[in-house]
């Protein structure tokens, strides 16, 4: 495959950073567009364009004619963040995505937009296929603003694709984890706490389940969505189908780091009434396998081992504050 010119919005972030590394390894010419520079060390050959996706002029400097693909990952991410910044969640997802799509349409560029398993809300009929229903709670619960605004970005992407002929695809991630993730998510926070000698925290007895997806596998699906002819105009669930309880995942981190102390917290106590946790969240990932040839080979043990090994070598990450919420 010949090298491409690509732009990664949100390329300073967790998934974006791994995506950038993969694209560079493939020989692509990579531009990162992000409001902040990357937190850790950066490859020398990345072009960094600072800017906000809410600013179309800044975006136009990154998404120039001749760009082959824009991977649009910039967003407000994490339960702590979307409870604290509900207006930013809505503006950045909706207006920011619209600006990215306009810039891509003007430059004749293909788009892959990141979405989330949260769009399915609390639909109890798991596993979820791409076209399954969205089942949401009340608008008085802030947690649904993320799901709703990401769903609106999906509508935008599909409208640009169907009405304006933009070659665009959507990847819906399911609980992605791995090295460099902000220590505010279940695996990253647990590894961060364990290696800083702090007890691990289990919410609501740890009986909820999640399908933890290793970042390298999520990146493979994202790259395929940006090159595969059959991806255009399609939505893909990019997530492992292996279900684990939250308690088992935290137990695995405890086992692999030798931590013995685990404390229990009720989600409502920590996050307040606006938060409503989901008991199960499982994708059906057959569409990405069949259409794109994607697979998700990294098991939880292997992925957590790599995350721990990386964290041990990266003191700057261990020194980040633990902003953990969920
Ligand atoms: N990590 C997951 O488990 C997960 C799950 C579902 C969906 N996603 C989606 O994947 C994408 C990447 O998530 P992540 O985990 O890497 O998050 P992240 O917070 O690590 O990265 C997001 C990046 O977007 C940037 N950003 C935020 N607002 C911006 C703005 N207005 N303009 C420019 N840049 C801005 C941030 O600076 C950050 O670098 C997001 O779209 C997220 O919604 C992630």
Short mmCIF file of C-alpha atoms in Angstrom, two decimals, residues 14-15 72-95 97 113-122 128 134-155 170-176 181-182 185 210 274-278 281 326:
data_model
loop_
_atom_site.label_atom_id
_atom_site.label_comp_id
_atom_site.label_asym_id
_atom_site.label_seq_id
_atom_site.Cartn_x
_atom_site.Cartn_y
_atom_site.Cartn_z
CA UNK A 14 -4.78 8.02 23.97
CA UNK A 15 -6.25 6.20 20.96
CA UNK A 72 -11.53 12.33 13.61
CA UNK A 73 -10.98 11.36 17.24
CA UNK A 74 -11.03 14.74 19.03
CA UNK A 75 -13.68 14.73 21.75
CA UNK A 76 -14.26 15.25 25.45
CA UNK A 77 -13.71 11.76 26.84
CA UNK A 78 -14.31 10.11 30.21
CA UNK A 79 -17.20 10.03 32.65
CA UNK A 80 -15.48 12.56 34.93
CA UNK A 81 -15.07 14.95 31.99
CA UNK A 82 -18.51 14.59 30.51
CA UNK A 83 -20.22 15.09 33.83
CA UNK A 84 -18.07 18.19 34.46
CA UNK A 85 -18.29 19.68 30.92
CA UNK A 86 -21.68 18.79 29.41
CA UNK A 87 -21.78 21.85 27.13
CA UNK A 88 -18.32 21.14 25.73
CA UNK A 89 -19.31 17.52 25.13
CA UNK A 90 -22.24 18.64 22.99
CA UNK A 91 -20.45 21.49 21.17
CA UNK A 92 -17.27 19.58 20.42
CA UNK A 93 -19.06 16.45 19.28
CA UNK A 94 -21.67 18.20 17.18
CA UNK A 95 -20.15 21.44 15.90
CA UNK A 97 -17.57 17.06 13.86
CA UNK A 113 -15.02 9.28 12.80
CA UNK A 114 -14.73 7.76 16.27
CA UNK A 115 -17.96 6.96 18.03
CA UNK A 116 -18.76 4.91 21.08
CA UNK A 117 -20.61 1.91 22.49
CA UNK A 118 -22.43 4.52 24.59
CA UNK A 119 -24.70 5.24 21.60
CA UNK A 120 -26.57 2.02 22.43
CA UNK A 121 -27.32 3.43 25.88
CA UNK A 122 -28.78 0.80 28.17
CA UNK A 128 -25.48 -5.17 20.06
CA UNK A 134 -30.61 3.04 21.17
CA UNK A 135 -32.21 2.92 24.64
CA UNK A 136 -31.51 6.01 26.70
CA UNK A 137 -32.43 7.54 30.03
CA UNK A 138 -33.80 10.96 30.80
CA UNK A 139 -32.18 14.19 29.61
CA UNK A 140 -31.98 15.20 33.29
CA UNK A 141 -29.14 12.67 33.65
CA UNK A 142 -26.03 14.37 32.21
CA UNK A 143 -24.39 11.07 31.34
CA UNK A 144 -26.64 10.69 28.28
CA UNK A 145 -25.32 13.88 26.68
CA UNK A 146 -22.24 11.99 25.51
CA UNK A 147 -24.30 9.18 23.97
CA UNK A 148 -26.73 11.59 22.34
CA UNK A 149 -24.09 13.95 20.95
CA UNK A 150 -22.02 11.06 19.59
CA UNK A 151 -25.15 9.64 17.96
CA UNK A 152 -25.74 13.03 16.38
CA UNK A 153 -22.18 12.96 15.02
CA UNK A 154 -23.02 9.60 13.46
CA UNK A 155 -26.08 11.15 11.81
CA UNK A 170 -17.78 5.39 11.72
CA UNK A 171 -15.95 3.22 14.23
CA UNK A 172 -17.67 2.60 17.55
CA UNK A 173 -15.17 1.73 20.25
CA UNK A 174 -15.95 -0.43 23.28
CA UNK A 175 -13.93 0.18 26.48
CA UNK A 176 -10.55 0.65 24.88
CA UNK A 181 -4.51 6.07 28.66
CA UNK A 182 -5.33 8.80 31.18
CA UNK A 185 -10.60 4.56 33.34
CA UNK A 210 -17.45 -4.84 30.03
CA UNK A 274 -26.56 12.24 37.34
CA UNK A 275 -24.65 9.06 36.76
CA UNK A 276 -26.25 5.78 35.78
CA UNK A 277 -23.94 2.83 35.24
CA UNK A 278 -24.70 0.05 32.76
CA UNK A 281 -22.14 -3.62 27.27
CA UNK A 326 -15.27 5.29 36.58
#
